Coordinates of C-alpha atoms in Angstrom, one line a residue:
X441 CA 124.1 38.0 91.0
X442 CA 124.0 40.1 94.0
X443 CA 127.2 41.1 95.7
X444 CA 128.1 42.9 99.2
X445 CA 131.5 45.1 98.9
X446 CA 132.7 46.2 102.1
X447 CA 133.6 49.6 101.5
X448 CA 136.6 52.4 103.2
X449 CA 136.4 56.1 102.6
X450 CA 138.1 59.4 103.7
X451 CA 135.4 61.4 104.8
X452 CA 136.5 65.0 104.6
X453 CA 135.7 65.7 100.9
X454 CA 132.1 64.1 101.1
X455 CA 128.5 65.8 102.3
X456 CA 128.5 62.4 104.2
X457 CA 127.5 58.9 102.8
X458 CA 123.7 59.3 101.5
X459 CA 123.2 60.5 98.1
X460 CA 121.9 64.5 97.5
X461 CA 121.4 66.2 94.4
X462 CA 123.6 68.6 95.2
X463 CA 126.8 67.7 96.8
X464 CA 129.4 65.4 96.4
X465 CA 128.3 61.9 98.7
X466 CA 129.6 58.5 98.8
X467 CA 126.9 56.7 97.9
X468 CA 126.8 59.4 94.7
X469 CA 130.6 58.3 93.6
X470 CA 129.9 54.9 94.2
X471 CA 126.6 54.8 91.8
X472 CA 128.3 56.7 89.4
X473 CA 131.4 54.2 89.4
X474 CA 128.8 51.6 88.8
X475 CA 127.3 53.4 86.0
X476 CA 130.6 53.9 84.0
X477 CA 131.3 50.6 84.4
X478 CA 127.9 49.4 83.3
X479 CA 127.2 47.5 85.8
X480 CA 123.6 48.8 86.5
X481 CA 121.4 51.1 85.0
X482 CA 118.9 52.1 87.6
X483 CA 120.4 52.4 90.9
X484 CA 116.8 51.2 92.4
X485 CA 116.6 48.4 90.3
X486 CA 119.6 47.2 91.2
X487 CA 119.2 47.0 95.0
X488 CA 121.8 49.6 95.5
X489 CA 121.6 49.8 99.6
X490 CA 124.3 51.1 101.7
X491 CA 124.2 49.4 105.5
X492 CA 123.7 52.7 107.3
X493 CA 124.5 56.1 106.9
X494 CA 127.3 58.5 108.3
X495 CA 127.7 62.3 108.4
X496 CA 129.6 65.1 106.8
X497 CA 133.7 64.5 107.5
X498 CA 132.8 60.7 109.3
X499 CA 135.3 58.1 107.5
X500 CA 135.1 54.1 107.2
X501 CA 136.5 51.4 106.9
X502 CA 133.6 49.0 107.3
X503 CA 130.8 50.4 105.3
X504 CA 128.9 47.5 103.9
X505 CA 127.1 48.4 100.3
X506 CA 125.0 45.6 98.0
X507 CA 124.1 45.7 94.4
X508 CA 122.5 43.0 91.9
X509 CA 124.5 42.8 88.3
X510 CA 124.8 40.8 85.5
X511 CA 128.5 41.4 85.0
X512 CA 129.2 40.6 88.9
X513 CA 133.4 39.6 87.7
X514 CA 133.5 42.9 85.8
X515 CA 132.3 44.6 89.2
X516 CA 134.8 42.9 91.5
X517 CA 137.6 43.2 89.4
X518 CA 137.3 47.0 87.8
X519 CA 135.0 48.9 90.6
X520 CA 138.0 50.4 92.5
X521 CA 139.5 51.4 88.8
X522 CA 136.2 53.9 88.7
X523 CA 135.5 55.0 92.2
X524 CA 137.4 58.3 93.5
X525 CA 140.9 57.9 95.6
X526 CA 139.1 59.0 98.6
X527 CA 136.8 55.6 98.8
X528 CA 137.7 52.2 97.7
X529 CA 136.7 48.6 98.3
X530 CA 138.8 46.4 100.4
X531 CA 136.7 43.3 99.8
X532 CA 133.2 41.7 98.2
X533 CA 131.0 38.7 98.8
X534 CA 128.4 36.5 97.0
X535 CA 125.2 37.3 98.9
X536 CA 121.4 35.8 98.3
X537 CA 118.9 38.2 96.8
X538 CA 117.0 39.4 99.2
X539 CA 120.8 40.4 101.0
X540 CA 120.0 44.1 103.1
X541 CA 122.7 45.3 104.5
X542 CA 121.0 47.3 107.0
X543 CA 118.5 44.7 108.1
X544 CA 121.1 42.2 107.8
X545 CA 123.9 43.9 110.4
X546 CA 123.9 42.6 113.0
X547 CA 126.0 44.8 114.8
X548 CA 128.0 48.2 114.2
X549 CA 131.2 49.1 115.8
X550 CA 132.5 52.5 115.9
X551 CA 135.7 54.3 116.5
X552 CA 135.7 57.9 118.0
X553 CA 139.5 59.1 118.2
X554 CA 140.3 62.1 120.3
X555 CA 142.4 65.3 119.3
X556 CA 144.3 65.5 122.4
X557 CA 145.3 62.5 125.1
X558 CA 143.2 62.9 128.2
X559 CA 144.7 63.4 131.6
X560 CA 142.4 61.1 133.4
X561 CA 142.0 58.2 131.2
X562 CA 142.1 55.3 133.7
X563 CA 138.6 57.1 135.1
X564 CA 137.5 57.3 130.9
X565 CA 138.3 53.8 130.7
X566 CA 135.9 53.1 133.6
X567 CA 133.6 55.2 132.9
X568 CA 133.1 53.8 129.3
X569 CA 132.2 50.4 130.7
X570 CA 128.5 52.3 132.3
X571 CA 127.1 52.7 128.3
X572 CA 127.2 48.7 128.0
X573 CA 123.6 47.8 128.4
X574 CA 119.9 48.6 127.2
X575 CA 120.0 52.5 128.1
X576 CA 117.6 55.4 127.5
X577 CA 120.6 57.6 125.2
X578 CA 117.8 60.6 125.2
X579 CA 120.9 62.9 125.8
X580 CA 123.2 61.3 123.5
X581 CA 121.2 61.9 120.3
X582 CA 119.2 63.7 117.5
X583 CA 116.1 61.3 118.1
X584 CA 113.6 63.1 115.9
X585 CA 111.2 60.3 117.3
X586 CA 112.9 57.2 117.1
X587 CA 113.1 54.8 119.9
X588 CA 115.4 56.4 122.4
X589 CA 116.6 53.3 123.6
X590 CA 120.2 51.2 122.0
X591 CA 121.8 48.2 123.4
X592 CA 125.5 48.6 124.2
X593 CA 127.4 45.2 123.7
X594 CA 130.7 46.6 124.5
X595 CA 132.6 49.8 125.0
X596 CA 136.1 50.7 125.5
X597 CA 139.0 53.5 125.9
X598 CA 142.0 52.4 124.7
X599 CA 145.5 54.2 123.3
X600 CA 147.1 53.4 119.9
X601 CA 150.1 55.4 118.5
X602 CA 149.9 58.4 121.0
X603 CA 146.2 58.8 120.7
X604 CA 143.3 57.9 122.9
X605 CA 140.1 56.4 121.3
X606 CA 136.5 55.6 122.0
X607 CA 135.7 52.1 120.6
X608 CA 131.7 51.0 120.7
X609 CA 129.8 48.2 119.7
X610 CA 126.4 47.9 119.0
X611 CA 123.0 46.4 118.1
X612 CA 121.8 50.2 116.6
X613 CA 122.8 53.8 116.9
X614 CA 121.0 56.9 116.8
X615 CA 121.9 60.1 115.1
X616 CA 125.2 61.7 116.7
X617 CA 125.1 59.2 119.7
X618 CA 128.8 58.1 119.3
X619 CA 130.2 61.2 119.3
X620 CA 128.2 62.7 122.1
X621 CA 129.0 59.7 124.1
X622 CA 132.6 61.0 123.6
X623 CA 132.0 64.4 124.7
X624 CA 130.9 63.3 127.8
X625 CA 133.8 60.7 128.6
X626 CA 135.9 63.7 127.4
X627 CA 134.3 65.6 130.6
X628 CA 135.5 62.5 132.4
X629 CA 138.8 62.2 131.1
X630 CA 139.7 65.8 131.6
X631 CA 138.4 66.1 135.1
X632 CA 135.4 68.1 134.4
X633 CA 133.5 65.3 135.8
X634 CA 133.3 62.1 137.7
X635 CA 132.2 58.9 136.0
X636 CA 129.0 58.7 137.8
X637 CA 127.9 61.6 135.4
X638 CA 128.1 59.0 132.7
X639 CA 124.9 57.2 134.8
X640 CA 122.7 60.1 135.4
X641 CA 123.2 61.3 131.8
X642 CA 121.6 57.8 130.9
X643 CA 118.6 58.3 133.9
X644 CA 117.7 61.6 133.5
X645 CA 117.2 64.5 131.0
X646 CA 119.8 66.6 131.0
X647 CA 119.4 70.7 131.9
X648 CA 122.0 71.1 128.9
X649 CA 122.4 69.0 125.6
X650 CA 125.4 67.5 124.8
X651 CA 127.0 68.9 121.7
X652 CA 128.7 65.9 119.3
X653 CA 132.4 66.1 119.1
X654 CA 134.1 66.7 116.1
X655 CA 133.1 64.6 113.0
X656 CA 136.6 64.0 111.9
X657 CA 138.1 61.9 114.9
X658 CA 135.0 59.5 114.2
X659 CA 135.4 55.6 112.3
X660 CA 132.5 53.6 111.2
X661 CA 135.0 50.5 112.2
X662 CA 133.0 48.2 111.2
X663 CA 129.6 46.7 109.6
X664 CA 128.9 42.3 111.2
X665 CA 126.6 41.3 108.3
X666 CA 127.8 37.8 109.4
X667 CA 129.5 37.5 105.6
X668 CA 132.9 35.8 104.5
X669 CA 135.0 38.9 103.0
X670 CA 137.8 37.7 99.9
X671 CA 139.9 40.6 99.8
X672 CA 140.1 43.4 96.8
X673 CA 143.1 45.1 96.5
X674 CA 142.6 48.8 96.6
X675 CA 144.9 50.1 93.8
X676 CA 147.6 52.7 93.3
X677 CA 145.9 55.9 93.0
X678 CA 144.5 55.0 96.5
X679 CA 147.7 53.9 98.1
X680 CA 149.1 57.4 96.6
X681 CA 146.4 59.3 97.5
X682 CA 146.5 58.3 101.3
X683 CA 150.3 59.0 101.1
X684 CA 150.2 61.8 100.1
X685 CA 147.9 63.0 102.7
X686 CA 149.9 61.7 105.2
X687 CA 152.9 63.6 104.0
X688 CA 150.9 66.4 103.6
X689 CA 149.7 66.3 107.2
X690 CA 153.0 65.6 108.6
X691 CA 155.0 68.5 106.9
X692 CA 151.9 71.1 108.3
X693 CA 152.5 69.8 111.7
X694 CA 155.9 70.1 111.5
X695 CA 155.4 73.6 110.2
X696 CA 152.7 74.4 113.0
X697 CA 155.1 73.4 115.2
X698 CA 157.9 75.4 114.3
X699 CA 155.6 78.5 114.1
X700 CA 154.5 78.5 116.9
X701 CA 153.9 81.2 119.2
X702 CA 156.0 81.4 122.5

């Protein structure tokens, strides 16, 4: 049986989501999982895909992976009982065979959160409106000659919880292109530039590249294979592992803050 799992993971521990010989990567945990639990022998064999790929310190919460087993109840039930606290599986799906979850999105949305709250970000919010559309995103990305052009179907700043973010829909992305696209409405939203800049940066090459923002502040949100998710419970070492990062992360600001210099 083949089955899609729809897959979350911290991404600060990993050398990013594709598998390398040498470094710890999601796809890496996750085949090895499936190998302790006997679920497949030859990763190939099995149809092992992952719907896309994302770099060193990106998270997710709607990476989409599929595998063909034998033992498909043994996978839903045990996987996240074998896979590290930093990556789990919040659901799964029956699938047909020839199921590709990267030729079979239909759409990606990402989520690019920003260290520090703009001071302009009505003109951010407007600005982010200009990527919607079939655009050249030349200066958003590492092309290393792909097809420079992406179709925006939507784009938005919004504010959660004290903390502006960069949410993006679309049919394809290129290499970097989110986060670039949120170091230029950064520009915008700190007054280093007008929203115009956002047009001419999609019309023309620009005399300076755009360097990426942080990888850390950036979500693959989520992956629209057009499936129906059941949910999988993620277990305790995850729900303690999270916890305790959040505790973790909420006594050093608390230290930072009392340290700090005058």
């Amino acid at each position: 049986m083949r089955l899609a799992f729809r897959v979350s993971y911290l991404g600060s521990r990993f050398f990013g989501s594709q598998m390398q010989a040498s470094h710890r990567t999601v796809e890496g945990e996750f085949i090895a999982a499936c190998q302790r639990l006997s679920l497949f022998d030859d990763w190939r064999k099995a149809g092992f895909l992952f719907a896309g790929r994302t770099d060193r310190g990106v998270h997710a919460i709607g990476q989409v992976t599929a595998l063909t087993t034998s033992v498909p109840e043994r996978a839903v039930r045990t996987i996240n009982t074998q896979l590290p606290p930093d990556c789990w599986c919040t659901a799964y799906a029956e699938v047909p065979a020839q199921f590709h979850p990267r030729y079979d999105a239909k759409m990606r949305t990402y989520r690019y959160y920003f260290t520090e709250r703009p001071s302009h970000l009505a003109s951010m919010t407007l600005a982010a409106g200009r990527f919607v559309g079939n655009h050249n995103f030349t200066n958003f990305a590492r092309l290393e000659g792909k097809n420079p052009y992406r179709v925006v179907l939507a784009a938005m700043v919004a504010e959660e919880d004290g903390f502006a973010f960069l949410e993006v829909t679309a049919e394809s992305f290129l290499w970097h292109q989110v986060r670039s696209m949120a170091t230029a409405l950064l520009r915008v939203g700190n007054g280093e530039a007008d929203e115009e800049s956002i047009d001419q940066l999609l019309s023309a090459e620009a005399e300076k590249p755009l360097q990426p923002a942080p990888a850390e502040g950036l979500i693959l949100w989520d992956t629209d294979c057009g499936i129906s998710w059941t949910p999988i419970p993620a277990g305790e070492r995850t729900t303690s592992f999270v916890n305790q990062i959040l505790r973790h992360h909420a006594l050093m600001g608390n230290v930072c803050r009392v340290m700090r210099p005058e």
